[in-house]
Short mmCIF file of C-alpha atoms and ligand atoms in Angstrom, two decimals:
data_model
loop_
_atom_site.label_atom_id
_atom_site.label_comp_id
_atom_site.label_asym_id
_atom_site.label_seq_id
_atom_site.Cartn_x
_atom_site.Cartn_y
_atom_site.Cartn_z
CA MET A 1 168.01 124.36 138.94
CA ALA A 2 166.79 124.54 142.50
CA LYS A 3 165.40 121.37 143.96
CA LEU A 4 161.67 121.01 143.66
CA ASN A 5 159.53 118.38 145.17
CA ARG A 6 157.86 116.05 142.75
CA ARG A 7 154.51 117.79 142.78
CA GLN A 8 156.04 121.18 142.03
CA PHE A 9 158.10 119.59 139.36
CA ILE A 10 155.11 118.08 137.65
CA ALA A 11 153.15 121.29 137.93
CA LEU A 12 155.98 123.08 136.17
CA GLY A 13 156.47 120.33 133.67
CA ILE A 14 153.02 120.40 132.15
CA GLY A 15 153.20 122.45 129.01
CA GLY A 16 156.94 122.87 129.36
CA ALA A 17 159.22 121.35 126.81
CA GLY A 18 162.11 119.02 127.19
CA ILE A 19 162.56 119.06 130.94
CA ALA A 20 164.50 116.03 132.02
CA VAL A 21 165.48 115.16 135.53
CA ALA A 22 167.68 112.30 136.50
CA GLY A 23 167.01 109.82 139.23
CA ASN A 24 163.69 108.39 140.16
CA TRP A 25 161.74 111.35 139.00
CA VAL A 26 159.44 111.36 136.08
CA ARG A 27 161.07 112.45 132.91
CA GLN A 28 158.62 114.52 131.00
CA LYS A 29 158.80 116.03 127.59
CA THR A 30 156.31 117.68 125.36
CA ILE A 31 156.71 116.26 121.90
CA TYR A 32 155.53 118.06 118.84
CA SER A 33 155.82 116.48 115.47
CA GLN A 34 158.46 117.92 113.20
CA PRO A 35 158.47 119.99 111.14
CA VAL A 36 156.20 122.40 112.91
CA PRO A 37 154.17 124.20 110.20
CA GLN A 38 150.70 122.68 110.21
CA SER A 39 151.95 119.58 111.82
CA SER A 40 149.69 117.30 113.81
CA ALA A 41 151.15 118.92 116.90
CA ASN A 42 149.92 116.35 119.30
CA PRO A 43 149.63 118.62 122.31
CA ALA A 44 149.49 116.03 125.06
CA PRO A 45 152.58 115.73 127.23
CA VAL A 46 154.38 112.42 127.27
CA TYR A 47 155.52 110.72 130.43
CA GLN A 48 158.37 108.27 129.94
CA SER A 49 159.83 105.88 132.45
CA SER A 50 163.40 106.29 133.52
CA ASP A 51 165.57 103.91 135.51
CA GLY A 52 162.81 101.34 135.41
CA LEU A 53 160.10 103.56 136.89
CA LEU A 54 157.20 105.46 135.42
CA GLU A 55 155.76 107.64 138.15
CA LEU A 56 153.31 110.46 137.74
CA ASP A 57 150.32 112.26 139.14
CA LEU A 58 147.12 111.86 137.20
CA GLU A 59 144.00 113.85 137.98
CA ALA A 60 140.60 113.35 136.43
CA ARG A 61 138.56 116.54 136.26
CA GLU A 62 136.14 118.39 134.03
CA ARG A 63 137.77 121.27 132.22
CA LEU A 64 137.30 123.68 129.37
CA VAL A 65 139.38 122.34 126.51
CA ASP A 66 140.39 123.94 123.23
CA LEU A 67 139.68 121.57 120.33
CA GLY A 68 141.25 123.90 117.79
CA ASN A 69 138.17 125.54 116.37
CA ARG A 70 136.01 125.42 119.46
CA GLN A 71 135.98 125.07 123.19
CA ALA A 72 134.28 122.30 125.05
CA SER A 73 133.87 121.35 128.63
CA LEU A 74 135.23 117.81 128.75
CA LEU A 75 136.36 115.17 131.21
CA THR A 76 140.14 115.11 131.20
CA TYR A 77 143.17 113.50 132.73
CA ASN A 78 145.55 116.30 133.71
CA GLY A 79 143.49 118.74 131.68
CA GLN A 80 144.45 117.10 128.38
CA ILE A 81 142.43 115.72 125.44
CA PRO A 82 143.56 113.07 124.77
CA ALA A 83 145.13 112.20 128.10
CA PRO A 84 148.92 112.27 128.50
CA ARG A 85 150.70 109.49 126.64
CA LEU A 86 152.45 107.14 129.03
CA GLU A 87 155.53 105.24 127.89
CA ALA A 88 157.26 102.44 129.72
CA ARG A 89 159.37 99.41 128.88
CA SER A 90 158.85 95.78 129.75
CA GLY A 91 160.07 95.13 133.29
CA ASP A 92 159.33 98.70 134.41
CA LYS A 93 157.39 99.61 137.51
CA VAL A 94 154.46 101.95 137.13
CA ARG A 95 153.27 104.14 139.99
CA LEU A 96 150.38 106.38 139.16
CA HIS A 97 149.08 108.72 141.86
CA PHE A 98 145.50 109.16 140.83
CA THR A 99 143.06 111.80 142.10
CA ASN A 100 139.41 111.71 141.17
CA ASN A 101 138.12 115.26 140.89
CA LEU A 102 135.15 114.25 138.76
CA GLU A 103 131.70 114.54 140.23
CA GLN A 104 131.26 110.78 139.90
CA PRO A 105 133.20 107.74 141.08
CA THR A 106 135.64 106.30 138.58
CA ASN A 107 138.69 104.03 138.23
CA ILE A 108 141.33 103.21 135.62
CA HIS A 109 141.66 100.20 133.33
CA TYR A 110 144.88 99.49 131.43
CA HIS A 111 143.42 98.12 128.22
CA GLY A 112 145.47 95.35 126.63
CA LEU A 113 148.28 95.30 129.18
CA HIS A 114 149.14 91.89 130.58
CA ILE A 115 149.53 92.88 134.25
CA PRO A 116 148.00 91.81 137.58
CA LEU A 117 144.19 91.96 137.64
CA THR A 118 143.83 92.40 141.38
CA GLY A 119 144.98 94.86 144.04
CA ASN A 120 145.91 98.35 142.87
CA ALA A 121 146.73 97.19 139.35
CA ASP A 122 144.35 96.47 136.45
CA ASN A 123 141.45 96.00 138.82
CA VAL A 124 138.15 97.21 137.37
CA PHE A 125 136.35 96.48 140.63
CA LEU A 126 138.05 99.35 142.42
CA GLU A 127 135.82 102.34 142.93
CA ILE A 128 137.39 105.72 143.61
CA GLU A 129 134.83 108.15 144.94
CA SER A 130 134.71 111.77 143.94
CA GLY A 131 137.43 113.69 145.78
CA LYS A 132 139.41 110.54 146.63
CA LYS A 133 142.90 109.38 145.66
CA LEU A 134 144.41 106.01 144.86
CA THR A 135 147.92 104.99 143.89
CA TYR A 136 148.03 102.41 141.11
CA GLU A 137 151.15 100.33 141.24
CA PHE A 138 152.24 97.43 139.08
CA GLN A 139 155.13 96.00 137.15
CA ILE A 140 155.06 95.33 133.45
CA PRO A 141 156.35 91.75 133.01
CA ASN A 142 159.84 91.36 131.58
CA ASN A 143 158.53 89.46 128.59
CA HIS A 144 155.70 91.89 127.86
CA PRO A 145 155.41 92.66 124.13
CA SER A 146 156.06 96.21 123.03
CA GLY A 147 153.01 97.84 121.53
CA THR A 148 150.14 100.29 121.61
CA PHE A 149 147.93 99.99 124.67
CA TRP A 150 145.71 102.50 126.44
CA TYR A 151 143.97 103.51 129.62
CA HIS A 152 140.44 104.62 130.37
CA PRO A 153 137.80 104.52 133.13
CA HIS A 154 135.99 101.26 133.78
CA LEU A 155 133.33 101.66 136.41
CA HIS A 156 130.36 99.64 135.21
CA GLY A 157 127.41 101.86 134.33
CA LEU A 158 129.56 104.96 133.76
CA VAL A 159 132.12 103.71 131.27
CA ALA A 160 130.51 105.03 128.07
CA GLU A 161 129.65 108.37 129.64
CA GLN A 162 133.18 108.92 130.97
CA LEU A 163 134.90 107.93 127.73
CA PHE A 164 132.50 110.09 125.77
CA GLY A 165 133.54 112.90 128.08
CA GLY A 166 137.12 112.43 126.87
CA LEU A 167 138.88 110.23 129.44
CA ALA A 168 141.32 108.11 127.40
CA GLY A 169 145.04 108.05 126.74
CA LEU A 170 147.73 105.92 125.15
CA PHE A 171 149.96 103.59 127.12
CA ILE A 172 152.93 102.65 124.98
CA VAL A 173 155.22 99.78 125.86
CA ARG A 174 158.57 100.40 124.18
CA GLY A 175 160.77 97.46 123.30
CA GLU A 176 161.90 95.17 120.55
CA ASP A 177 159.64 96.62 117.85
CA ASP A 178 161.14 100.05 118.36
CA GLU A 179 164.59 98.64 117.59
CA ILE A 180 163.64 97.37 114.13
CA PRO A 181 165.67 99.61 111.78
CA GLU A 182 162.85 100.22 109.29
CA LEU A 183 160.53 101.28 112.11
CA LYS A 184 163.18 103.45 113.72
CA ALA A 185 163.72 105.19 110.41
CA ALA A 186 160.05 106.07 110.08
CA GLN A 187 158.38 109.16 111.49
CA GLU A 188 156.22 107.99 114.37
CA GLU A 189 152.82 109.61 114.85
CA PHE A 190 150.03 108.68 117.22
CA LEU A 191 146.38 109.17 116.36
CA VAL A 192 143.82 109.02 119.13
CA LEU A 193 140.32 109.00 117.63
CA GLN A 194 137.54 110.36 119.83
CA ASP A 195 134.07 111.68 119.16
CA PHE A 196 132.11 114.17 121.19
CA SER A 197 128.65 115.59 121.38
CA ILE A 198 128.86 119.27 122.27
CA ASN A 199 126.21 121.98 122.17
CA ALA A 200 126.70 125.63 121.16
CA ASP A 201 127.70 126.52 124.72
CA GLY A 202 130.46 123.94 124.70
CA LYS A 203 128.58 121.65 127.07
CA ARG A 204 128.42 117.91 126.64
CA THR A 205 124.96 116.84 125.54
CA ASN A 206 123.08 113.85 126.84
CA SER A 207 122.28 110.97 124.59
CA ALA A 208 118.75 109.88 123.98
CA HIS A 209 117.73 106.43 125.08
CA MET A 210 117.63 105.03 121.55
CA SER A 211 121.11 106.25 120.78
CA LEU A 212 122.32 104.57 123.96
CA MET A 213 120.83 101.31 122.71
CA MET A 214 122.68 101.76 119.45
CA GLY A 215 125.77 103.07 121.22
CA ARG A 216 126.28 106.81 121.42
CA GLU A 217 128.17 108.63 118.69
CA GLY A 218 129.11 112.30 118.62
CA GLU A 219 128.94 114.60 115.62
CA LEU A 220 132.39 115.99 116.37
CA ILE A 221 135.38 113.76 115.64
CA ALA A 222 138.69 114.79 117.17
CA VAL A 223 142.07 113.36 116.31
CA ASN A 224 144.53 114.06 119.11
CA GLY A 225 142.03 116.59 120.41
CA ARG A 226 142.05 118.52 117.13
CA ILE A 227 139.65 118.72 114.21
CA ASN A 228 141.36 117.58 111.02
CA PRO A 229 144.98 118.05 112.10
CA SER A 230 147.75 118.01 109.49
CA ILE A 231 150.54 115.50 109.60
CA ALA A 232 153.56 116.82 107.75
CA LEU A 233 156.02 114.18 106.67
CA ILE A 234 159.64 114.90 107.28
CA GLU A 235 161.45 114.81 103.98
CA GLY A 236 162.69 111.39 103.07
CA ARG A 237 160.94 109.56 105.83
CA GLY A 238 158.00 107.21 105.78
CA LEU A 239 155.29 107.26 108.37
CA ARG A 240 154.56 104.91 111.24
CA LEU A 241 151.00 105.58 112.37
CA ARG A 242 149.81 104.17 115.66
CA ILE A 243 146.06 104.52 115.82
CA LEU A 244 143.66 104.08 118.73
CA ASN A 245 139.88 104.05 118.55
CA ALA A 246 139.03 105.65 121.91
CA SER A 247 135.39 106.34 121.01
CA PRO A 248 132.78 104.58 123.10
CA SER A 249 130.76 103.28 120.13
CA ARG A 250 131.88 104.70 116.81
CA PHE A 251 133.62 102.36 114.38
CA TYR A 252 136.28 103.86 112.13
CA ARG A 253 136.80 102.55 108.63
CA LEU A 254 139.99 104.31 107.66
CA ALA A 255 141.51 104.93 104.27
CA LEU A 256 144.25 107.31 103.17
CA GLU A 257 143.72 108.78 99.73
CA GLU A 258 145.93 107.11 97.11
CA HIS A 259 147.95 105.24 99.72
CA SER A 260 147.70 101.80 101.18
CA PHE A 261 148.58 100.88 104.72
CA PHE A 262 151.18 98.31 105.65
CA GLN A 263 149.82 96.97 108.88
CA ILE A 264 152.50 95.91 111.34
CA ALA A 265 150.44 95.38 114.51
CA THR A 266 146.92 94.49 115.58
CA ASP A 267 145.90 95.88 118.95
CA GLY A 268 149.10 95.88 120.98
CA ASN A 269 150.84 93.03 119.24
CA SER A 270 153.00 93.02 116.16
CA LEU A 271 152.34 90.76 113.22
CA SER A 272 154.99 88.45 111.84
CA LYS A 273 155.33 90.63 108.74
CA PRO A 274 153.68 93.73 107.28
CA ILE A 275 150.34 93.16 105.53
CA GLU A 276 149.22 95.56 102.83
CA VAL A 277 145.62 96.75 103.22
CA ASP A 278 143.58 99.52 101.61
CA GLU A 279 141.32 100.03 104.57
CA LEU A 280 141.46 99.57 108.30
CA LEU A 281 138.37 98.86 110.32
CA LEU A 282 138.85 99.79 113.96
CA THR A 283 136.10 99.01 116.43
CA PRO A 284 136.04 100.77 119.79
CA GLY A 285 139.00 99.60 121.83
CA GLN A 286 141.07 98.38 118.89
CA ARG A 287 144.43 99.72 117.79
CA ALA A 288 146.44 99.32 114.60
CA ASP A 289 150.02 100.20 113.78
CA VAL A 290 150.64 100.84 110.11
CA LEU A 291 153.41 102.09 107.88
CA VAL A 292 152.62 104.54 105.11
CA ARG A 293 154.90 105.10 102.16
CA GLY A 294 154.85 108.71 101.12
CA ASP A 295 155.69 107.75 97.58
CA LYS A 296 153.08 109.67 95.59
CA GLU A 297 153.11 113.19 94.14
CA SER A 298 153.85 115.83 96.72
CA GLY A 299 150.66 117.24 98.14
CA GLN A 300 147.92 116.66 100.62
CA TYR A 301 146.10 113.41 101.22
CA ARG A 302 143.06 113.04 103.38
CA LEU A 303 142.74 110.35 106.00
CA LEU A 304 139.10 109.41 105.61
CA ASN A 305 136.56 107.72 107.77
CA LEU A 306 134.40 105.73 105.33
CA PRO A 307 130.78 104.84 106.03
CA TYR A 308 130.22 101.68 108.00
CA ASP A 309 126.93 100.11 108.97
CA ARG A 310 127.17 98.41 112.33
CA GLY A 311 123.50 97.46 112.37
CA SER A 312 120.54 99.09 114.00
CA MET A 313 117.73 98.38 116.36
CA GLY A 314 115.76 97.37 113.26
CA MET A 315 112.31 96.20 114.28
CA MET A 316 112.29 98.31 117.38
CA GLY A 317 113.29 101.56 115.78
CA GLY A 318 112.55 101.27 112.09
CA GLY A 319 108.96 102.43 111.84
CA MET A 320 108.28 103.82 115.23
CA MET A 321 111.24 106.06 115.62
CA GLY A 322 111.69 107.20 112.08
CA GLY A 323 114.57 105.05 110.95
CA ARG A 324 118.24 105.03 111.50
CA GLY A 325 118.72 108.74 111.57
CA MET A 326 117.58 108.72 115.15
CA MET A 327 119.48 105.66 116.17
CA GLY A 328 122.80 107.29 116.75
CA ARG A 329 124.10 108.38 113.39
CA ASN A 330 126.04 105.23 112.78
CA ASN A 331 125.37 105.38 109.12
CA GLN A 332 126.86 108.53 107.74
CA ASP A 333 126.80 108.30 103.95
CA GLU A 334 129.74 110.53 103.23
CA PRO A 335 133.37 109.96 104.06
CA ILE A 336 134.56 112.28 106.82
CA THR A 337 138.05 113.77 106.79
CA LEU A 338 139.83 112.94 110.03
CA ALA A 339 143.31 114.27 109.34
CA THR A 340 145.46 115.36 106.41
CA VAL A 341 148.84 113.92 105.53
CA ASN A 342 151.09 116.12 103.46
CA TYR A 343 154.55 115.99 102.04
CA GLU A 344 156.71 118.20 99.89
CA SER A 345 158.60 115.54 98.05
CA ALA A 346 157.93 111.88 97.58
CA VAL A 347 159.92 109.38 99.59
CA GLU A 348 161.90 107.45 96.98
CA SER A 349 161.65 104.16 98.71
CA MET A 350 160.70 103.29 102.21
CA ALA A 351 162.03 99.94 103.28
CA LEU A 352 159.52 97.66 104.95
CA PRO A 353 160.71 95.31 107.65
CA SER A 354 160.78 91.80 106.25
CA ARG A 355 160.24 90.26 109.65
CA LEU A 356 158.67 91.62 112.81
CA ASN A 357 157.73 89.17 115.49
CA SER A 358 157.52 85.44 115.57
CA ILE A 359 154.00 84.36 116.42
CA SER A 360 153.31 80.71 116.88
CA ALA A 361 149.98 79.00 116.88
CA LEU A 362 148.60 77.96 120.25
CA PRO A 363 148.11 74.31 121.17
CA LYS A 364 144.64 72.79 121.21
CA PRO A 365 142.31 74.10 123.93
CA GLN A 366 141.44 72.20 127.08
CA THR A 367 137.96 73.71 127.18
CA VAL A 368 135.49 75.11 124.68
CA ARG A 369 132.72 77.50 125.68
CA ARG A 370 130.06 79.40 123.82
CA PHE A 371 128.85 82.94 124.36
CA GLU A 372 125.75 84.19 122.65
CA LEU A 373 125.57 87.95 122.15
CA ASN A 374 122.20 89.62 121.78
CA HIS A 375 119.92 92.16 123.34
CA GLY A 376 116.48 91.64 124.72
CA MET A 377 114.17 92.02 127.64
CA SER A 378 115.40 90.88 130.98
CA PRO A 379 112.89 90.60 133.82
CA ALA A 380 115.20 92.35 136.27
CA VAL A 381 116.34 95.31 134.19
CA GLY A 382 114.04 95.66 131.17
CA MET A 383 115.76 96.15 127.81
CA ALA A 384 119.31 94.99 128.22
CA PHE A 385 122.31 93.67 126.37
CA LEU A 386 122.89 90.05 127.15
CA ILE A 387 125.52 87.34 127.08
CA ASN A 388 123.97 83.88 127.03
CA GLY A 389 120.62 85.47 127.76
CA GLU A 390 121.79 87.17 130.97
CA PRO A 391 122.65 90.78 131.71
CA TYR A 392 125.72 91.57 133.82
CA ARG A 393 125.49 91.05 137.57
CA HIS A 394 128.07 92.18 140.09
CA ASP A 395 127.53 89.35 142.50
CA ILE A 396 128.18 86.24 140.44
CA ILE A 397 131.06 84.70 138.51
CA HIS A 398 129.84 84.13 134.97
CA THR A 399 132.84 82.18 133.74
CA GLN A 400 135.51 80.36 135.69
CA VAL A 401 138.72 79.26 134.01
CA LYS A 402 142.00 77.76 135.21
CA LEU A 403 145.25 79.66 135.16
CA ASN A 404 147.76 78.35 132.60
CA THR A 405 145.16 76.68 130.44
CA ILE A 406 144.02 77.44 126.91
CA GLU A 407 140.37 77.80 125.98
CA ASP A 408 138.39 78.29 122.80
CA TRP A 409 135.47 80.64 123.05
CA GLU A 410 132.83 80.59 120.38
CA LEU A 411 131.24 84.03 120.13
CA ILE A 412 127.86 83.88 118.44
CA ASN A 413 126.12 87.10 117.52
CA THR A 414 122.42 86.34 117.07
CA GLY A 415 121.44 90.01 117.26
CA VAL A 416 120.99 92.86 114.81
CA MET A 417 124.02 94.94 115.80
CA ASP A 418 127.75 94.32 115.62
CA HIS A 419 129.51 93.63 118.91
CA PRO A 420 133.28 94.02 119.39
CA PHE A 421 134.13 91.50 122.09
CA HIS A 422 136.96 92.31 124.49
CA ILE A 423 138.68 90.28 127.20
CA HIS A 424 140.82 91.86 129.89
CA GLY A 425 144.34 90.73 130.67
CA ASN A 426 145.17 88.14 128.00
CA ALA A 427 145.42 88.55 124.24
CA PHE A 428 144.01 85.84 121.97
CA HIS A 429 144.07 84.44 118.46
CA ILE A 430 141.13 84.35 116.09
CA ILE A 431 140.71 80.76 114.95
CA SER A 432 137.77 81.01 112.57
CA ARG A 433 134.86 83.13 111.37
CA ASN A 434 131.65 81.33 110.48
CA GLY A 435 133.66 78.13 110.32
CA GLN A 436 136.23 79.53 107.89
CA PRO A 437 139.74 79.28 109.34
CA GLU A 438 141.35 82.68 109.91
CA SER A 439 144.48 82.92 107.81
CA LEU A 440 146.18 85.80 109.62
CA LEU A 441 147.99 84.72 112.76
CA ALA A 442 147.70 87.69 115.09
CA LEU A 443 147.14 88.51 118.72
CA ARG A 444 144.29 90.80 119.66
CA ASP A 445 142.36 91.79 122.72
CA THR A 446 139.19 92.96 120.96
CA VAL A 447 137.50 91.14 118.09
CA LEU A 448 134.58 92.23 115.97
CA VAL A 449 131.68 89.80 115.92
CA LYS A 450 129.34 91.09 113.24
CA ARG A 451 125.62 90.50 113.43
CA GLY A 452 124.89 86.93 112.40
CA GLU A 453 128.51 85.90 112.74
CA THR A 454 130.20 83.20 114.80
CA VAL A 455 133.82 83.84 115.70
CA ARG A 456 136.03 81.33 117.44
CA ILE A 457 138.93 82.66 119.49
CA ARG A 458 141.71 80.87 121.43
CA ILE A 459 142.82 82.39 124.73
CA PRO A 460 145.80 81.44 126.87
CA PHE A 461 145.16 82.43 130.49
CA ARG A 462 148.65 83.24 131.64
CA ASP A 463 150.50 84.49 134.72
CA PHE A 464 147.78 86.33 136.60
CA ALA A 465 144.96 84.81 138.61
CA GLY A 466 141.96 86.71 139.87
CA LYS A 467 138.69 88.22 138.85
CA THR A 468 138.26 90.38 135.78
CA VAL A 469 135.75 90.89 132.96
CA TYR A 470 134.96 90.38 129.29
CA HIS A 471 132.45 92.58 127.50
CA CYS A 472 131.26 94.28 124.34
CA HIS A 473 133.44 97.33 123.70
CA VAL A 474 130.51 99.35 122.41
CA LEU A 475 130.55 100.76 125.88
CA ASP A 476 126.87 101.55 126.08
CA HIS A 477 126.24 97.85 125.46
CA GLU A 478 128.70 97.05 128.22
CA ASP A 479 127.01 99.50 130.60
CA LEU A 480 123.61 98.08 129.63
CA GLY A 481 124.65 94.57 130.58
CA MET A 482 126.81 92.94 127.89
CA MET A 483 129.60 91.98 130.27
CA GLY A 484 130.55 88.99 132.35
CA ASN A 485 132.78 88.36 135.37
CA LEU A 486 135.70 86.09 134.62
CA MET A 487 137.46 84.26 137.44
CA ILE A 488 140.91 82.95 136.62
CA GLU A 489 141.59 80.33 139.29
CA ALA A 490 145.18 79.69 140.34
CU1 C2O B 501 138.88 99.09 126.93
CU2 C2O B 501 137.07 96.61 129.53
O1 C2O B 501 137.95 97.86 128.22
CU1 CU B 502 140.17 96.38 128.38
CU1 CU B 503 127.74 95.45 121.58
#
């Protein structure tokens, strides 16, 4: 093969299969699930690090995308819905040459990764104007857990709109979990859940004010950029599903007909052992890794999204606006089929790993703080979403903590809607809900605080000093003020 420069190489690589180049270049493969007939055929290319480096060009631009049964003009990274999956290992360097060809400014956040929060790393205060470029560069720490992370835009005020346009992709850290024999033996599939609001011409439609208050939801749900894709199990193998809720506001309450899930990870972090559950509730931002035993009759099983009520504007909307129907369709009454799992012959027995990761409880906190989540009128901005009675402001530090300390945060939802609370940069443990100790020891970066609930979390602020944010991951709430600046002081 003649020598190409990196740009030519990448241009050729997109859509091509199995091209691998040695050296410092990006190794790129297009992975389709096997076997091919009616498989989930995740069409997004995968970029994997090699020799300790993950380097690629990433361009944000609006593009006409084929969702399987229809075309839509969406906001994409490298023309793909979902965005290309990035895969690196702990200790790897990441160099991402980003070009913003959107009509708006944007930036990139690496959700859940424990990496520097300043400079050209996981810095949500960067603003890349339309037509401009920026190279993101950071190293994934050597002791970084393997897991399911993701990337998406994070420019305050435009976050919900840009995610709703489609800008989101997986960032997988490969490592110790991938070496566990039972996980290696399973068929690995990724599910990126996104919803869109598209009119007959394939154009994105604007959300009404009330649905922004509720958090916008689209009538079209895509899984890996497809409507109801099939996942065909390879004979004799169980399934390892790695699921991301990349919707700005929609909650997914997942169930697979006749099968339970064996959850092995919450957000990016593995549990100490698999936990059997019938349903998975994923708020925006959350991930779950689960194993599925294909041990039933051969056939097709629907992965369903069950109804979930995340609250409503109640008093404000109820009478005046004609009830919940207008508040953003958060209350569908019927299960919706998201994907279909099928297999020809039952897997006799799929071994579950007896042990995954050792998680130990954190020591007692040095500091306890409380954060009240609600919405209300704010003199400066009108109706806003508030933390401790205040909407987000760029120019102040809302919370200052010390590096290498542990804090408990009490998250109190006094409002009428659920709020999934997310902190950048450091994963945390849930200590209690409404005073009841949480029995599952797990690390998360996003926790659901239901209306009326008080959730206590314990956060270790490790390794990286600097300014970052915490916020509600219903991204309209975030854009409408439910965010705070967090300064981690060295
Ligand atoms: Cu995925 Cu600050 O968010
Ligand atoms: Cu995040
Ligand atoms: Cu919220």
